[in-house]
GROMACS .gro file of C-alpha atoms in nm:
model
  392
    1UNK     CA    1   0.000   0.000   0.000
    2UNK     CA    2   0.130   0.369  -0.021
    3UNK     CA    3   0.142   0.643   0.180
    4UNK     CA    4  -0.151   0.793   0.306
    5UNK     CA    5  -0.232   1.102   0.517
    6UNK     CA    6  -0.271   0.861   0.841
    7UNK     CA    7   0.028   0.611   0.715
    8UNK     CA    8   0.368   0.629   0.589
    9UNK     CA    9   0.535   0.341   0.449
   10UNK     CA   10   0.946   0.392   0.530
   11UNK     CA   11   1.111   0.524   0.766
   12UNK     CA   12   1.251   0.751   0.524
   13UNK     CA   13   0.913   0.905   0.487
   14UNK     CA   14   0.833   0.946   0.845
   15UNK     CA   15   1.194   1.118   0.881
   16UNK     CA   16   1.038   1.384   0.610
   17UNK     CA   17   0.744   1.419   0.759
   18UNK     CA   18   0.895   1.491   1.125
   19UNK     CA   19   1.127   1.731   0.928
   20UNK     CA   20   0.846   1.895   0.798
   21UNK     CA   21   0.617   1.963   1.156
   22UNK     CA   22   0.931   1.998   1.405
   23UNK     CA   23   1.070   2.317   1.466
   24UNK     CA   24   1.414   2.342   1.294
   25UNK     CA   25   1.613   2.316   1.684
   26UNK     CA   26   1.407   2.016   1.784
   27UNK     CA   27   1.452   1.865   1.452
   28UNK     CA   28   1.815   1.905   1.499
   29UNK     CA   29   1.842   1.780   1.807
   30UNK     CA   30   1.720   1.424   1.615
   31UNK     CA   31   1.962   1.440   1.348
   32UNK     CA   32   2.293   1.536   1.517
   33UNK     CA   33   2.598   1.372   1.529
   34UNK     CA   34   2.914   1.449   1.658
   35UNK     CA   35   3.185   1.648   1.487
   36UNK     CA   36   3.177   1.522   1.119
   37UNK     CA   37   2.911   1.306   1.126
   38UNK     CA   38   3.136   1.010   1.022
   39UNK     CA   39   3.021   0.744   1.240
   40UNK     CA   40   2.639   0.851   1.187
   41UNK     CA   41   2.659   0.795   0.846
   42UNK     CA   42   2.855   0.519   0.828
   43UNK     CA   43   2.599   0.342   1.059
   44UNK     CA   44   2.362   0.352   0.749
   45UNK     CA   45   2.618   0.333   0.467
   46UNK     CA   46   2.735  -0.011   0.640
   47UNK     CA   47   2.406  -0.216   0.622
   48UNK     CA   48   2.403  -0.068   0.214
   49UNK     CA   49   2.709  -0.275   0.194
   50UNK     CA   50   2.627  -0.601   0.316
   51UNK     CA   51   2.361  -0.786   0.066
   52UNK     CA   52   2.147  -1.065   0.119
   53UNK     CA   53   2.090  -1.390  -0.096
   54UNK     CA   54   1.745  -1.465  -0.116
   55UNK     CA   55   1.617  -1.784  -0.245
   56UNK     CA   56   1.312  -1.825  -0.489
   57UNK     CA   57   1.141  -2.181  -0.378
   58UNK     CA   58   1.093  -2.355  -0.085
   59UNK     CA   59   0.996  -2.046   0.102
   60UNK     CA   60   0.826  -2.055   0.406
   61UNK     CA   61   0.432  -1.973   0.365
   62UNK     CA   62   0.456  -1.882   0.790
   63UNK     CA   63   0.742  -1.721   0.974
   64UNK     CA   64   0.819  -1.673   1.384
   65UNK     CA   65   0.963  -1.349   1.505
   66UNK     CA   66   0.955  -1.385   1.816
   67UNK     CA   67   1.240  -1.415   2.082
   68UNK     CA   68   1.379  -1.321   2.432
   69UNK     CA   69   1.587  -1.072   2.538
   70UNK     CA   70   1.653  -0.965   2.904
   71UNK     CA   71   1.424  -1.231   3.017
   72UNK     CA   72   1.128  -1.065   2.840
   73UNK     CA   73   1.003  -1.205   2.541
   74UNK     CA   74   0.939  -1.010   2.261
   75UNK     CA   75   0.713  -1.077   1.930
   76UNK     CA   76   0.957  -0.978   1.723
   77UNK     CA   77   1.366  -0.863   1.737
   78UNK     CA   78   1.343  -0.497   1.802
   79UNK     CA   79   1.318  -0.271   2.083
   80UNK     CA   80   1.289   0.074   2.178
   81UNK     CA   81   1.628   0.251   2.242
   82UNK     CA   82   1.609   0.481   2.506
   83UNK     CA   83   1.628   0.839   2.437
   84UNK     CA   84   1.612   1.132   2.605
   85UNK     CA   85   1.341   1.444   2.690
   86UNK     CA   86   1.105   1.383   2.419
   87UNK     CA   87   0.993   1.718   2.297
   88UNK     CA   88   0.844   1.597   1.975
   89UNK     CA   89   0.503   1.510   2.100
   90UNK     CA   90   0.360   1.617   2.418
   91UNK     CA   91   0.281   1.208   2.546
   92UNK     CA   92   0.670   1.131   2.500
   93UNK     CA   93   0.757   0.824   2.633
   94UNK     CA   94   0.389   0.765   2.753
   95UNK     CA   95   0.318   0.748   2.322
   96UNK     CA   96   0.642   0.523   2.273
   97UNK     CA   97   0.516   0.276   2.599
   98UNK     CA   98   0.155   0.225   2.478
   99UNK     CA   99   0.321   0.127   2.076
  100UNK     CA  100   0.553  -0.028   2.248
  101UNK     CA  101   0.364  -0.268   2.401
  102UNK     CA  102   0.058  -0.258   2.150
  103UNK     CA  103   0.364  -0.434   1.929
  104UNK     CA  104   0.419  -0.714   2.178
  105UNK     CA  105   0.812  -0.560   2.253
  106UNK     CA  106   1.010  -0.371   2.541
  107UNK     CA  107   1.112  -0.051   2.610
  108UNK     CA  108   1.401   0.131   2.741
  109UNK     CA  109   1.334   0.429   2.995
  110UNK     CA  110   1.601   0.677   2.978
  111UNK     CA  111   1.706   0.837   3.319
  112UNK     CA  112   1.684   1.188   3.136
  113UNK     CA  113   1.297   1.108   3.013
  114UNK     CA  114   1.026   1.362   3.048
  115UNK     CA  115   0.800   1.133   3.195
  116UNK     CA  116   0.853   0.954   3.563
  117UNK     CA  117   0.907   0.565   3.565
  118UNK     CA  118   0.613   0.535   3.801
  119UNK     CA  119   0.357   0.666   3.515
  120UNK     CA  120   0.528   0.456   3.214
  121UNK     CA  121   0.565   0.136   3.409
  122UNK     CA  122   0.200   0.160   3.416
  123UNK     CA  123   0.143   0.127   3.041
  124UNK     CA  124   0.395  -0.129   2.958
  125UNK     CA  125   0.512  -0.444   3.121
  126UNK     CA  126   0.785  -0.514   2.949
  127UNK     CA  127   0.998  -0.213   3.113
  128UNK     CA  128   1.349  -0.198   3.081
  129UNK     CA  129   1.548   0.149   3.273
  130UNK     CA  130   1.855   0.285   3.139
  131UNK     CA  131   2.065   0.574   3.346
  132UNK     CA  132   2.402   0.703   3.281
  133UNK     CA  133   2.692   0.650   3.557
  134UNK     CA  134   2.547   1.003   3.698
  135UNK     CA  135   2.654   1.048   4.068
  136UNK     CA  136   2.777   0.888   4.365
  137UNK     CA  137   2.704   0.500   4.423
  138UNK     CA  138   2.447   0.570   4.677
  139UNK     CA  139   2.234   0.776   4.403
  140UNK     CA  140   2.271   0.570   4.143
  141UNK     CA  141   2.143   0.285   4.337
  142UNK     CA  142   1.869   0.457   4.437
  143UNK     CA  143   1.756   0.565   4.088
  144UNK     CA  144   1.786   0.202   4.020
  145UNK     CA  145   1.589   0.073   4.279
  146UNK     CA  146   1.298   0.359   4.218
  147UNK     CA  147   1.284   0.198   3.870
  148UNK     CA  148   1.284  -0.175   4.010
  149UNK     CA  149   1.002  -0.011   4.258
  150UNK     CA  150   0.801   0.084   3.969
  151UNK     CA  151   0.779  -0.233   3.753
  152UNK     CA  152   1.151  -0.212   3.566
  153UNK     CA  153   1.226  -0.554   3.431
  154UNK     CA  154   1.645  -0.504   3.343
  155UNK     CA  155   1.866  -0.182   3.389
  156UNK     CA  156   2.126  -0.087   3.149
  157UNK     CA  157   2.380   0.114   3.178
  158UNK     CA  158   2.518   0.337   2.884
  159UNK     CA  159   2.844   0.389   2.879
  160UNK     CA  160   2.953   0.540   2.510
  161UNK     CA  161   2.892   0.895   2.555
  162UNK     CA  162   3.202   1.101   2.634
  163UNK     CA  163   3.032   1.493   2.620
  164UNK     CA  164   3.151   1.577   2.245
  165UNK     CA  165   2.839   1.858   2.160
  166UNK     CA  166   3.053   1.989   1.871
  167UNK     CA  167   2.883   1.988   1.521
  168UNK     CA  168   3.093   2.073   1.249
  169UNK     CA  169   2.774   2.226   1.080
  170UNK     CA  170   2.686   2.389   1.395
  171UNK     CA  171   2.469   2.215   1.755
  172UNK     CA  172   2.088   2.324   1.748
  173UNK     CA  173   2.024   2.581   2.036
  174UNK     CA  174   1.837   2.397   2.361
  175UNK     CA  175   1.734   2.623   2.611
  176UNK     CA  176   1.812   2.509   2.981
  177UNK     CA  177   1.445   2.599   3.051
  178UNK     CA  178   1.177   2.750   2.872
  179UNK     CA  179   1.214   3.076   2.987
  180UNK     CA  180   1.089   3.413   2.835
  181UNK     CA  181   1.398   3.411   2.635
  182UNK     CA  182   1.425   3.090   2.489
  183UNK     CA  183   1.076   3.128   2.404
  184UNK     CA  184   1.127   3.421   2.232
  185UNK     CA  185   1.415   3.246   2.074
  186UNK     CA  186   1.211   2.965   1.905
  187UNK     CA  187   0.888   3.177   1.858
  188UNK     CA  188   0.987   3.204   1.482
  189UNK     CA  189   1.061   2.870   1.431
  190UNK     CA  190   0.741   2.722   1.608
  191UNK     CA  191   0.512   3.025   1.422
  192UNK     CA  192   0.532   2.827   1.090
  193UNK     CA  193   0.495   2.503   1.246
  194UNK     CA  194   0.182   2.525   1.317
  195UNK     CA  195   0.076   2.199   1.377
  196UNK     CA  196   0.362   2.125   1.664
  197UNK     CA  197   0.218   2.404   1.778
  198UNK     CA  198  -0.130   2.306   1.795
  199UNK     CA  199  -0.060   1.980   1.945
  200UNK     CA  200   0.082   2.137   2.232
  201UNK     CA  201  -0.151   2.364   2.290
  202UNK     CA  202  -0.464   2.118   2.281
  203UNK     CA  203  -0.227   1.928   2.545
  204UNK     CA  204  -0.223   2.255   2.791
  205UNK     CA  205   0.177   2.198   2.844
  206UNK     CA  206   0.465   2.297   2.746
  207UNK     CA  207   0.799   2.116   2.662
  208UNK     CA  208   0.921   2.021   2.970
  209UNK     CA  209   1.271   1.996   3.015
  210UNK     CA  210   1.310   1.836   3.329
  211UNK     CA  211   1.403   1.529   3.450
  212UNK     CA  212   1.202   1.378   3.668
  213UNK     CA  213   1.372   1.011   3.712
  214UNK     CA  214   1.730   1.135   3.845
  215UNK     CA  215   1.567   1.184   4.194
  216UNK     CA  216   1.369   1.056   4.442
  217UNK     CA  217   0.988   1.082   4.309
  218UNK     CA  218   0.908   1.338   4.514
  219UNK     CA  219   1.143   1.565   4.467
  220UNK     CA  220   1.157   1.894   4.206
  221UNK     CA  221   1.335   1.703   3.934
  222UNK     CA  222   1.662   1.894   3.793
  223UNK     CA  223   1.680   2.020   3.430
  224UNK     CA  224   1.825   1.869   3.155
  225UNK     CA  225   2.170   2.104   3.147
  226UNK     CA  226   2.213   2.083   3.538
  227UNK     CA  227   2.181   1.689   3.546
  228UNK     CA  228   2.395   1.689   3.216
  229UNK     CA  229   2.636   1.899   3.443
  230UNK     CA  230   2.635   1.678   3.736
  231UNK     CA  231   2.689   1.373   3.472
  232UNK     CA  232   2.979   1.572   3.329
  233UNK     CA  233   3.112   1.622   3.702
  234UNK     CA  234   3.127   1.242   3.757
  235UNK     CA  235   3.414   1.064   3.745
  236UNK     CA  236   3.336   0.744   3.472
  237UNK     CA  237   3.295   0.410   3.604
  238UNK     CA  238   3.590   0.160   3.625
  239UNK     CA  239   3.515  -0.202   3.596
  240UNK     CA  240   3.518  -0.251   3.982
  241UNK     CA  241   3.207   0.030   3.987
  242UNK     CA  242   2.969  -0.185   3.727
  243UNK     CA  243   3.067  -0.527   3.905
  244UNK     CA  244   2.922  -0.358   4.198
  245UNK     CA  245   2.638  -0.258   4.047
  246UNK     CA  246   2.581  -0.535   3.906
  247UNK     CA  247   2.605  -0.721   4.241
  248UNK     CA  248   2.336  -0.456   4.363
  249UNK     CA  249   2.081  -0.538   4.037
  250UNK     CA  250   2.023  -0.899   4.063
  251UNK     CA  251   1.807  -0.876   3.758
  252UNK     CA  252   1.879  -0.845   3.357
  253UNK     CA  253   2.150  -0.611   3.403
  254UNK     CA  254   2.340  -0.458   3.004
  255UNK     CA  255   2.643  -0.229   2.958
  256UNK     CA  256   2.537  -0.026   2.602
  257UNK     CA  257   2.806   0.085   2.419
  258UNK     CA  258   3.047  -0.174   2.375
  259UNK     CA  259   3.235  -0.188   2.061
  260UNK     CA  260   3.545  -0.354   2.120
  261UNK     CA  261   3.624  -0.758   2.169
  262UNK     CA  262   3.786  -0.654   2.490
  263UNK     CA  263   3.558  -0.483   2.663
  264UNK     CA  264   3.254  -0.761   2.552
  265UNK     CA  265   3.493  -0.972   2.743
  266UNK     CA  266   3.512  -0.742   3.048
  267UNK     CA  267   3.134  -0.720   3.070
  268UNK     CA  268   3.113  -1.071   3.051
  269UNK     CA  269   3.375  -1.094   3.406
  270UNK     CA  270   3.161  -0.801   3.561
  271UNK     CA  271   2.850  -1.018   3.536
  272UNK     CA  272   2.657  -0.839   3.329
  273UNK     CA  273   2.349  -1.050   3.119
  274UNK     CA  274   2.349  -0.849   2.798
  275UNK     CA  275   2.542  -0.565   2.624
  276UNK     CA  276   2.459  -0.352   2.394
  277UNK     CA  277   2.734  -0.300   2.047
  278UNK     CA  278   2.675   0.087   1.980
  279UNK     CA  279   2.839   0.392   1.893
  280UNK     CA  280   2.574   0.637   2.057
  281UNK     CA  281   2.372   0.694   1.734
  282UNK     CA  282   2.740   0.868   1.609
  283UNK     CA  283   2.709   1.097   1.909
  284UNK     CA  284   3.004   0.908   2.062
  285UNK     CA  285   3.389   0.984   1.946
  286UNK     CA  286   3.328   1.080   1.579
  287UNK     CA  287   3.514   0.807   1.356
  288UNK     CA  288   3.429   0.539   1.578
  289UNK     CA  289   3.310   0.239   1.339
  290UNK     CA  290   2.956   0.157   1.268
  291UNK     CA  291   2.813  -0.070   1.493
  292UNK     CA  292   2.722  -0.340   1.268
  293UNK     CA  293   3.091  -0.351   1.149
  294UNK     CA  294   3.196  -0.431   1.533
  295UNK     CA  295   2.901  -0.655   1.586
  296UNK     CA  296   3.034  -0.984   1.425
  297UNK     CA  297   3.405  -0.896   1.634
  298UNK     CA  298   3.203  -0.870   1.958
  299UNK     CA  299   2.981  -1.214   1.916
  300UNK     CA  300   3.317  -1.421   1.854
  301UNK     CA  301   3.443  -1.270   2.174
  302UNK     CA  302   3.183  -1.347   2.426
  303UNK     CA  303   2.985  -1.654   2.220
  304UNK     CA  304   2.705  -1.787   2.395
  305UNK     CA  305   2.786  -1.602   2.694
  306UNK     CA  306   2.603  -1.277   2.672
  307UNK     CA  307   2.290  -1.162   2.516
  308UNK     CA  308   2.433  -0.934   2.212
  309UNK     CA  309   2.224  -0.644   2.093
  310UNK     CA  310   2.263  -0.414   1.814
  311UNK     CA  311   2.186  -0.035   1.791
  312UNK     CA  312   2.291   0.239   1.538
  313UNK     CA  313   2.122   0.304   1.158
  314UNK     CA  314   1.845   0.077   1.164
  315UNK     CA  315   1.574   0.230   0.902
  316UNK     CA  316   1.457  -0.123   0.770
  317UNK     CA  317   1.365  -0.432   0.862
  318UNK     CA  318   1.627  -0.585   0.657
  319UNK     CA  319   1.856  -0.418   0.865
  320UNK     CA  320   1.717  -0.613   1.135
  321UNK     CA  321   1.806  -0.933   0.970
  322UNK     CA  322   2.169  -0.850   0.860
  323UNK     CA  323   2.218  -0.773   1.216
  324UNK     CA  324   2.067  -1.110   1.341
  325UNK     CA  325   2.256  -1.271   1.064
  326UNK     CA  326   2.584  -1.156   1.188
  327UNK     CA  327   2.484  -1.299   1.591
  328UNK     CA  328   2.253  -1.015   1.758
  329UNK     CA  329   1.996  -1.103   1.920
  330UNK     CA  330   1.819  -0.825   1.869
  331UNK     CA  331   1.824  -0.435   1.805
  332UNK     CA  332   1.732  -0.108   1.935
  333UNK     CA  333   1.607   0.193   1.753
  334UNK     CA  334   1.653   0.538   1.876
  335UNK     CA  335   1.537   0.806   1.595
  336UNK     CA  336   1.293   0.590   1.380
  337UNK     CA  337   1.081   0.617   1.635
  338UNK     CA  338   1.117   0.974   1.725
  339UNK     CA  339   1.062   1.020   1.408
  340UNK     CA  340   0.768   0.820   1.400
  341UNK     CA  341   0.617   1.030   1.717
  342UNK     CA  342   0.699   1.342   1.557
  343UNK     CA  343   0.516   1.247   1.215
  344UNK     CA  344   0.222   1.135   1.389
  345UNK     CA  345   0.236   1.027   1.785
  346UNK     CA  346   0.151   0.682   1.912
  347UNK     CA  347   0.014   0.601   1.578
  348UNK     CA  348   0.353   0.732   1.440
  349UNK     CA  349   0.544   0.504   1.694
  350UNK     CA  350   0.317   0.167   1.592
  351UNK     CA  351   0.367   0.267   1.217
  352UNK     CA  352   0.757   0.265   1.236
  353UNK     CA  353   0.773  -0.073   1.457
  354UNK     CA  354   0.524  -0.217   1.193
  355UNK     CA  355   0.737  -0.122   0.878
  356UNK     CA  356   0.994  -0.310   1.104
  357UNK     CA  357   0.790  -0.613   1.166
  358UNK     CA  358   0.697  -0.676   0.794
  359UNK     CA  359   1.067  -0.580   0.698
  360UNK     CA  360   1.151  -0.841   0.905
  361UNK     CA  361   0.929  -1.094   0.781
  362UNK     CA  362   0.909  -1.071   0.428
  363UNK     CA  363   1.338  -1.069   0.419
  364UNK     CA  364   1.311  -1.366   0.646
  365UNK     CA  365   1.085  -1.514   0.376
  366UNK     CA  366   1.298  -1.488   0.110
  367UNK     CA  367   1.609  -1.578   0.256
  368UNK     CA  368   1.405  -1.914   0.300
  369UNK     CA  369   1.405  -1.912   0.708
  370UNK     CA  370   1.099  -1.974   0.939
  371UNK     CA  371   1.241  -1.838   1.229
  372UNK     CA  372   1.488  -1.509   1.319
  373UNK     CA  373   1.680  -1.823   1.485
  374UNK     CA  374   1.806  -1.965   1.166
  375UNK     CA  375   1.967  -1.661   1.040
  376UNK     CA  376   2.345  -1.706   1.014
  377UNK     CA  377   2.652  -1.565   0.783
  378UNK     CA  378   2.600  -1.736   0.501
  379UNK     CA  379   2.281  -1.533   0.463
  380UNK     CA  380   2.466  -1.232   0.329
  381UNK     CA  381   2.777  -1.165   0.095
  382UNK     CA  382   3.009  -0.940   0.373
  383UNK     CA  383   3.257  -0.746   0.203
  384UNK     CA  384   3.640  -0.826   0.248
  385UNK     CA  385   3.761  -0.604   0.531
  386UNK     CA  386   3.395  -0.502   0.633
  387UNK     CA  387   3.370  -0.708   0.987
  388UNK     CA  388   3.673  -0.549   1.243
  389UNK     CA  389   3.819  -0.805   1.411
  390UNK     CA  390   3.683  -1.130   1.318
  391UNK     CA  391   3.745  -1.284   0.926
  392UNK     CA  392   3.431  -1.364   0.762
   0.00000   0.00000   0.00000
């Protein structure tokens, strides 16, 4: 079918239609990447170079999706990355929760979402919380155990973020607060949006940037820049600090950002139940490699050990399968389904996770596979040179 007013059929076309209600900063603020770019874009130009090798009989008339990851199972092999203060829609992660679990998958909670644990745990089960090593011990801990509290299944822990804001083309202003002045600021930008604008007003709020899940609940949660501060302030985690942690979470416990053979083996000592093979969305150290290009590295290292995820420049759900091809066992998606929200709010969200699904299924289908779980290497030609450290 094609697009329609109420239905967009890529992600491509839901990335064009956020860029055409956001506001130029918040759209921005979706797109960015550090520095360059590099690593952004070669998390999409890497899945272009790997090619599948479909078969023409014998196909499969029925196909399973399904899996488990993190002890939840899931109807089919993505889930939602988390991300940060959602100011594309006014439901944020409320939007993403209900799609979320309206497609049968989980959901990551960022620590710096707009929306409390306590109120999302309530529209999806399958709850997953991620913070930041943000503070002493003692508060991280806590934050962790409001989340278990609340309903959080599995914590994860992201790691690959080391403060790089610069933009070679220039970072998108983000106001602290929405103050006279930063309104005043964006006022032009939002006056010929007017449907963001509209949809913010029927919701009679505002953007909010605070955070509400860096704190005990009933306290005045911080703002975005003065937790991002206080994250800046603290000293990173050695691999004594996430052992203890981990000894503290005695429940699905991931370390996101791994992209190294080494440190997939470290994670594995520590304890830890999954990880996570990303590069930040290219918002880590710009010419870091695409994550699928360290994925197949990373699964030699830790085998059957560790649950391996994938996220970074999925947009399709053949992306999906190259990934599970090359040993995920799943991936998370970050800006396909901001996008989504932006183009069209929990419909948005269910629209991008069903282009997944079908992408999913009808590449399964003609590779000749009934299940995700018979995907392997031999699936796909892989480039001389493309996989870093591991020969294919």
């Amino acid at each position: 079918m094609a697009s329609t007013k109420d239905w967009f059929e890529t992600v491509a076309e839901a990335q064009r239609r956020a860029k055409k209600r956001l506001p130029k900063g918040v759209y921005l603020a979706l797109v960015a990447g550090s520095e360059a770019g590099v690593t952004m874009d070669d998390n999409l130009a890497a899945f272009a170079e790997l090619k599948v090798r479909p078969h023409v009989a014998d196909l499969p008339h029925t196909r399973d999706l399904s899996t488990t990851v993190m002890g939840q199972e899931i109807s089919f092999p993505v889930i939602i990355s988390p991300t940060g203060v959602q100011a594309v829609h006014p439901d944020g992660e409320l939007a993403v929760a209900r799609a979320a679990a309206g497609a049968g998958t989980a959901m990551g909670l960022s620590a710096f979402a707009s929306k409390p644990v306590e109120q999302v745990a309530k529209t999806i089960d399958k709850l997953l919380f991620q913070t930041y090593w943000l503070g002493s011990r003692e508060e991280i801990l806590a934050r962790a155990e409001r989340a278990r509290a609340a309903g959080a299944k599995g914590l994860i822990v992201t790691l690959d973020w080391v403060f790089d804001s610069r933009r070679d083309w220039g970072s998108p202003f983000i106001p602290d607060k929405l103050d006279l002045k930063a309104m005043a600021r964006y006022a032009p930008q939002v006056a010929i949006k007017p449907r963001y604008l509209a949809t913010w007003l029927r919701s009679g709020s505002l953007p909010d940037l605070g955070v509400p899940n860096l704190g005990p609940r009933e306290a005045t949660p911080p703002t975005f820049f003065g937790a991002y501060g206080q994250w800046m302030g603290t000293p990173p985690p050695t691999w004594a600090d996430l052992a203890w942690l981990r000894e503290q979470w005695d429940g699905p416990f991931m370390i996101k950002g791994i992209t190294r053979p080494d440190d997939a083996r470290r994670a594995v000592d520590v304890g830890a139940s999954a990880i996570s093979v990303s590069n930040h969305g290219g918002n880590n150290v710009d010419t870091t490699p695409a994550s699928i290009r360290c994925l197949p590295g990373v699964v030699d290292a830790v085998g059957d050990q560790i649950e391996v995820v994938l996220d970074g420049g999925i947009r399709r759900g053949s992306d999906v399968v190259k990934a599970l091809a090359l040993g995920a066992r799943a991936v998370m998606v970050g800006r396909a389904y901001l996008w989504g929200m932006a183009a069209g709010g929990e419909r948005g969200v269910m629209n991008v996770l069903e282009i997944l699904r079908q992408g999913v299924s009808e590449t399964l289908l003609g590779l000749g596979h009934s299940s995700v779980h018979e995907l392997s290497p031999e699936d796909l030609l892989v480039p001389a040179g493309f996989a870093l450290d591991r020969k294919l």
